Amino acid sequence: MRYFAAFVLALGLMPLSGKAQYVINDPDFLDKLQDAVPNAISGNVLDTLHPDVIALTVLDANGSYSIDGIRFFVNLEVLGLNYGYEDTLTDLPNTLRTIHLDFSETRIRYVDHWPDSLRELSIRNDWYWNPTAGLQSIDVIDTLPPYLEYLDLYGHYLDTLPALPSTLRHLDVQRNQAVTSLPALPNELRHMNVSQTDIPALPVLPDSLIYLSCGSNLHLALLGPLPAGLKELHVTTVVPLLPDLPALPPTLEVLEYGGATLGSTIPPLPSTLRELLLNNLANVTSIPALPAGLERLQANYMNNVPQLPPLPSSLIYLNTENTLFDCYPYVPSSVTEWKVSATTTCIPNLPPNLNAASNADDFPICNLINTPDCPTTEGVTGHVFRDDNANGTRDPGEPPFPLAQVIGTPGTHLAGADNDGRYMLALDTGAFVVDGTNVLYYNHTTAPYAITISTPLQVDSLIDIGYAPIPGTTDVRVDLASNLARPGFPHTVWCTLTHQGTSPTDATLELTYEPTFTYTSASTVPASIVGNTLSWSFTNLLPGSSVQVQVHLYVPANTPIGTPGLHAAAATIPGSDPTPADNAAQLPFVVFGSYDPNDKLVDPPTMDVPELLAGTPLTYTIRFQNTGTFLAERVVITDTLPPGLVQDSLHFIGSSHSCSWYLDDGVLNIVFEDIMLPDSTSDEPGSHGYAKFRIAPETGLLPGETVTNIANIYFDFNEPVITPPSVFAVEVQTAVEGKDAGELWLAPNPVDDLLQLRLAYSVEDADVRVLDAAGRMIYQATMNGPALTLDTDGWHAGVYAVQVRTTTDLWTAHVVKR
């Protein structure tokens, strides 16, 4: 039994000696009263005149079946009836200002009246989670109190709403999916939630509105204009018919937007925005600039947005765990929580104060190797082009101009373009001037660019640099490179012809290869083959262009290790050439046995002091081979230039394949994008490549000092192949003058273990001595024949003079021991 039998009159009210007694029949309500007014309860009888009853303003009657007797609480202002079973409300005190009837277990079928004093009415439920609960119809709310300010009707089966009082400030009808329209909205309304309804178009929104939620609506197709004072806008989850959002008000602080399949753009964000929560916007391809005060950013399932805009230094929370961006901007140190998608390859940086909810520290930091397309340093990008009409603009059809280099000042910032003219110049934060280097026979057509890099990883694009030719000049240059020659193996020679002039020209290129080798093929079929001389004819060679021929030779298996060889190339043109010295090139070499195909050479390996003071440059050649089992799509070379080299004198000569390069904090980065380098098993001749540059040594180097350098070669995302060191040494003058050292070959140079000595002819009982940098003899032997092998084990690293003396001749050469 839910109700006690009562020893009362039919009215249940018994006035006794100044008291008015009323029997409370619902034990749950009685429990609440015993908590609220214990001194006014005796058994199940309420003293209705007790001062505590008269004075009570707040009553929690949650879970009650009946609140019969509530009328005696004549000063009651707040009444809680949540999770109750009452289906009839009568005699509510006229002093009530707040009633909560949330999640009632039975439907309220009758209310005799809502007190005029009522300001807040909440009748929340949820038909989805509790379908048998007390879901309201319009009946009990068809007439609302005249001064109501707050109305919450969340989660019912309502299909219409009553007229709204003019005083209403808060309206929540979320999850009433049958509601298709709204009554006129009061001018005082500040908060409105109509999400998960079926309203196709919102009415005119009052200027007073500061909060609006209208998402999860399959038919919403019209929203806006938005009130000028709106602070929060939530349009999310599913809004398939909604086009782009209207213009956002200048006061907006929170924007939640998602689930729109028609919308393709996000309007500009106001400067007041603190939170931006984006989710599942299938057609959106970019996010607008973020305001400086933004604190929270969520961008989930934004899979057509390639990257985020720059993040403000005010940001605290970043959630991108379900979006795979191509690149991230720099994440400011203010961020304390960052959730990253599990499929992210790398992140730009790691903020120092991330909390335990973050997962960003599970990912590697992006670098040139693991992220081909994302910025890993600050800088500028653009094209270097030949400005044929000299208008200072890169017009369609104007070709790239790879002869130029790009320079940033102050500091040492250099870059070179690939075959398409694209370059990337690494800078730091600060102000710079970016321009192209001077090129003989060409004028600049673009003014220097004033660039300010204000944020980490900022990259300014479209910085194009133009050159206009001064007509009438033809000037060609020849360059040679090769992989190492090994007995019984193929040997590739790259012969490059570059037109440095300004007028088209015909040209003939000849290569005379080592006569003991055998010609097998060439990437361009020779026009003629006479003995060991190959020739090609090129017509209409355009200014700034290059042609490269790969010549494939075979080294006879019986070739002795240490045998010297020579390739030579020369070009001729019909007209005069202002710089004929670079129309020919020679490539001396020595035949090796087993070797690492990835190496770095320096030429010359030694230099005397007069040559050093004259500014004689060093030429470095980095050679590589894909010895893996599959083609390499990308090759990256990093070369940290050591002390002893003048960094701003660096000049890139050429390469086997198209590449771009840049110098960043003393590190030369050479990038072969889309090189598609075959593996050595599939295509041994095609598996090789090289890069070549020139740089001056410091003139202050002392005799005996060395400059040691290595390169790191990355094939795709594999660990680097580190080349053996290349060592340049300043020669120590010996007291005895001898024959031309060119007649004495030392290989390899630098040397690690065994050193091959070879003369142009045989000698008998020749005295061989090795002198250290101080002139002390550390080794002596006798040489008979044209060659001798020395074991350098036990030699200290440094430069040594090697002398070969007969009764009539003296040869001297220098070698570097690593």
Short mmCIF file of C-alpha atoms in Angstrom, two decimals, residues 319-509:
data_model
loop_
_atom_site.label_atom_id
_atom_site.label_comp_id
_atom_site.label_asym_id
_atom_site.label_seq_id
_atom_site.Cartn_x
_atom_site.Cartn_y
_atom_site.Cartn_z
CA ASN A 319 41.94 17.93 -31.07
CA THR A 320 42.64 16.50 -34.52
CA GLU A 321 42.49 12.81 -33.63
CA ASN A 322 40.17 11.80 -36.47
CA THR A 323 41.60 13.91 -39.29
CA LEU A 324 44.69 13.07 -41.31
CA PHE A 325 46.13 16.42 -42.34
CA ASP A 326 48.84 16.53 -44.98
CA CYS A 327 50.79 18.95 -42.82
CA TYR A 328 50.49 20.63 -39.43
CA PRO A 329 51.50 24.19 -38.71
CA TYR A 330 53.75 24.92 -35.78
CA VAL A 331 51.89 24.15 -32.54
CA PRO A 332 52.44 26.91 -29.96
CA SER A 333 53.89 26.13 -26.55
CA SER A 334 50.66 27.35 -24.93
CA VAL A 335 48.91 24.11 -25.96
CA THR A 336 48.52 21.78 -22.98
CA GLU A 337 46.31 19.12 -24.59
CA TRP A 338 46.76 17.78 -28.12
CA LYS A 339 45.07 14.69 -29.50
CA VAL A 340 46.50 13.51 -32.82
CA SER A 341 45.09 11.06 -35.37
CA ALA A 342 46.64 7.62 -35.04
CA THR A 343 47.53 7.61 -38.75
CA THR A 344 49.60 10.80 -38.56
CA THR A 345 53.12 10.33 -39.92
CA CYS A 346 54.82 13.05 -37.92
CA ILE A 347 54.18 16.30 -36.06
CA PRO A 348 55.97 19.64 -36.55
CA ASN A 349 56.99 20.08 -32.92
CA LEU A 350 56.06 18.94 -29.42
CA PRO A 351 54.71 21.60 -27.02
CA PRO A 352 56.53 21.29 -23.67
CA ASN A 353 53.59 21.20 -21.24
CA LEU A 354 51.19 18.59 -22.64
CA ASN A 355 48.96 16.81 -20.13
CA ALA A 356 48.35 13.08 -19.74
CA ALA A 357 45.29 13.17 -22.00
CA SER A 358 47.49 14.08 -24.97
CA ASN A 359 48.98 11.55 -27.36
CA ALA A 360 51.17 13.86 -29.45
CA ASP A 361 54.35 12.56 -27.84
CA ASP A 362 53.72 9.19 -29.53
CA PHE A 363 54.68 10.67 -32.92
CA PRO A 364 58.06 11.62 -34.42
CA ILE A 365 58.98 15.19 -35.26
CA CYS A 366 58.76 16.00 -38.97
CA ASN A 367 61.98 16.43 -40.90
CA LEU A 368 63.09 16.56 -44.51
CA ILE A 369 63.33 12.77 -44.59
CA ASN A 370 60.01 11.60 -43.17
CA THR A 371 57.78 14.29 -44.65
CA PRO A 372 58.44 15.23 -48.28
CA ASP A 373 55.65 17.80 -48.57
CA CYS A 374 55.51 19.63 -45.24
CA PRO A 375 57.64 22.57 -44.14
CA THR A 376 60.32 21.62 -41.66
CA THR A 377 61.87 25.07 -41.48
CA GLU A 378 60.90 28.66 -42.09
CA GLY A 379 61.46 30.00 -45.57
CA VAL A 380 60.11 31.01 -48.95
CA THR A 381 59.22 29.05 -52.07
CA GLY A 382 58.65 29.98 -55.67
CA HIS A 383 60.07 29.62 -59.16
CA VAL A 384 63.20 30.87 -60.88
CA PHE A 385 62.23 31.62 -64.47
CA ARG A 386 63.50 33.08 -67.70
CA ASP A 387 61.53 36.26 -68.21
CA ASP A 388 61.40 36.34 -71.99
CA ASN A 389 59.30 39.51 -72.17
CA ALA A 390 61.18 41.16 -69.26
CA ASN A 391 57.95 42.26 -67.55
CA GLY A 392 58.90 41.00 -64.09
CA THR A 393 56.04 38.48 -64.03
CA ARG A 394 56.15 34.73 -64.54
CA ASP A 395 53.82 34.38 -67.49
CA PRO A 396 52.45 31.09 -68.85
CA GLY A 397 54.99 29.36 -71.04
CA GLU A 398 58.07 31.10 -69.66
CA PRO A 399 60.64 28.39 -68.94
CA PRO A 400 62.55 27.65 -65.73
CA PHE A 401 66.01 29.12 -65.29
CA PRO A 402 68.10 26.69 -63.20
CA LEU A 403 71.38 28.57 -63.80
CA ALA A 404 70.56 31.01 -60.99
CA GLN A 405 70.70 30.56 -57.25
CA VAL A 406 68.43 32.21 -54.68
CA ILE A 407 69.98 34.08 -51.78
CA GLY A 408 68.56 35.44 -48.53
CA THR A 409 70.30 38.14 -46.52
CA PRO A 410 71.39 38.77 -43.84
CA GLY A 411 73.04 35.44 -43.11
CA THR A 412 74.03 32.57 -45.35
CA HIS A 413 70.84 31.37 -47.01
CA LEU A 414 71.18 29.75 -50.43
CA ALA A 415 68.95 27.60 -52.61
CA GLY A 416 68.78 26.18 -56.11
CA ALA A 417 65.85 25.22 -58.29
CA ASP A 418 65.00 21.89 -59.86
CA ASN A 419 64.45 21.34 -63.57
CA ASP A 420 60.98 22.88 -63.28
CA GLY A 421 62.36 26.02 -61.66
CA ARG A 422 60.92 25.28 -58.21
CA TYR A 423 63.01 26.22 -55.19
CA MET A 424 62.76 26.34 -51.41
CA LEU A 425 64.94 28.83 -49.50
CA ALA A 426 65.34 28.12 -45.79
CA LEU A 427 65.29 31.15 -43.50
CA ASP A 428 64.89 31.87 -39.79
CA THR A 429 62.40 34.10 -38.03
CA GLY A 430 63.14 37.75 -38.72
CA ALA A 431 63.39 40.17 -41.64
CA PHE A 432 65.19 39.19 -44.84
CA VAL A 433 65.78 40.31 -48.39
CA VAL A 434 65.35 37.51 -50.94
CA ASP A 435 66.78 37.81 -54.43
CA GLY A 436 68.55 35.84 -57.14
CA THR A 437 72.31 35.76 -57.56
CA ASN A 438 73.88 37.58 -60.48
CA VAL A 439 74.12 35.48 -63.65
CA LEU A 440 76.44 36.34 -66.52
CA TYR A 441 74.62 37.65 -69.62
CA TYR A 442 71.29 38.07 -67.75
CA ASN A 443 69.49 40.91 -65.98
CA HIS A 444 67.19 40.64 -63.00
CA THR A 445 63.59 41.52 -63.85
CA THR A 446 62.08 41.10 -60.39
CA ALA A 447 62.92 43.42 -57.52
CA PRO A 448 64.32 41.98 -54.29
CA TYR A 449 61.62 40.78 -51.92
CA ALA A 450 61.38 42.08 -48.35
CA ILE A 451 60.29 39.07 -46.31
CA THR A 452 59.33 38.94 -42.64
CA ILE A 453 59.10 35.53 -41.01
CA SER A 454 57.20 36.01 -37.77
CA THR A 455 56.22 32.48 -36.72
CA PRO A 456 58.01 29.13 -36.67
CA LEU A 457 57.58 27.02 -39.83
CA GLN A 458 56.12 29.99 -41.71
CA VAL A 459 56.68 29.57 -45.45
CA ASP A 460 55.85 32.37 -47.88
CA SER A 461 55.08 31.13 -51.37
CA LEU A 462 54.90 32.61 -54.87
CA ILE A 463 58.26 34.38 -54.52
CA ASP A 464 59.19 34.13 -58.19
CA ILE A 465 62.56 35.41 -59.44
CA GLY A 466 62.98 36.37 -63.07
CA TYR A 467 65.95 36.79 -65.40
CA ALA A 468 65.90 38.40 -68.84
CA PRO A 469 68.62 37.45 -71.33
CA ILE A 470 70.92 40.01 -72.90
CA PRO A 471 70.70 38.80 -76.51
CA GLY A 472 73.58 37.76 -78.70
CA THR A 473 75.73 35.48 -76.54
CA THR A 474 76.45 31.76 -76.91
CA ASP A 475 78.44 30.14 -74.10
CA VAL A 476 78.49 26.42 -73.32
CA ARG A 477 79.99 24.46 -70.44
CA VAL A 478 80.88 20.76 -70.14
CA ASP A 479 80.93 18.71 -66.95
CA LEU A 480 81.84 15.06 -66.34
CA ALA A 481 81.01 12.66 -63.53
CA SER A 482 81.11 8.89 -63.15
CA ASN A 483 80.58 6.10 -60.71
CA LEU A 484 83.58 4.08 -59.53
CA ALA A 485 85.29 1.81 -62.02
CA ARG A 486 85.54 -1.84 -60.92
CA PRO A 487 87.05 -4.74 -62.87
CA GLY A 488 84.32 -6.83 -64.51
CA PHE A 489 81.49 -4.34 -63.80
CA PRO A 490 79.54 -1.69 -65.75
CA HIS A 491 80.81 1.87 -65.48
CA THR A 492 78.60 4.93 -66.07
CA VAL A 493 79.84 8.33 -67.22
CA TRP A 494 77.53 11.36 -67.09
CA CYS A 495 78.42 13.98 -69.68
CA THR A 496 76.50 17.25 -69.24
CA LEU A 497 76.39 20.12 -71.72
CA THR A 498 74.92 23.39 -70.42
CA HIS A 499 74.15 26.48 -72.48
CA GLN A 500 74.96 29.49 -70.29
CA GLY A 501 74.43 32.04 -73.05
CA THR A 502 71.38 33.94 -74.22
CA SER A 503 70.86 32.95 -77.86
CA PRO A 504 70.03 29.47 -79.17
CA THR A 505 72.95 27.57 -80.65
CA ASP A 506 73.88 24.28 -82.23
CA ALA A 507 76.56 22.29 -80.44
CA THR A 508 78.68 19.18 -80.87
CA LEU A 509 79.70 17.15 -77.83
#
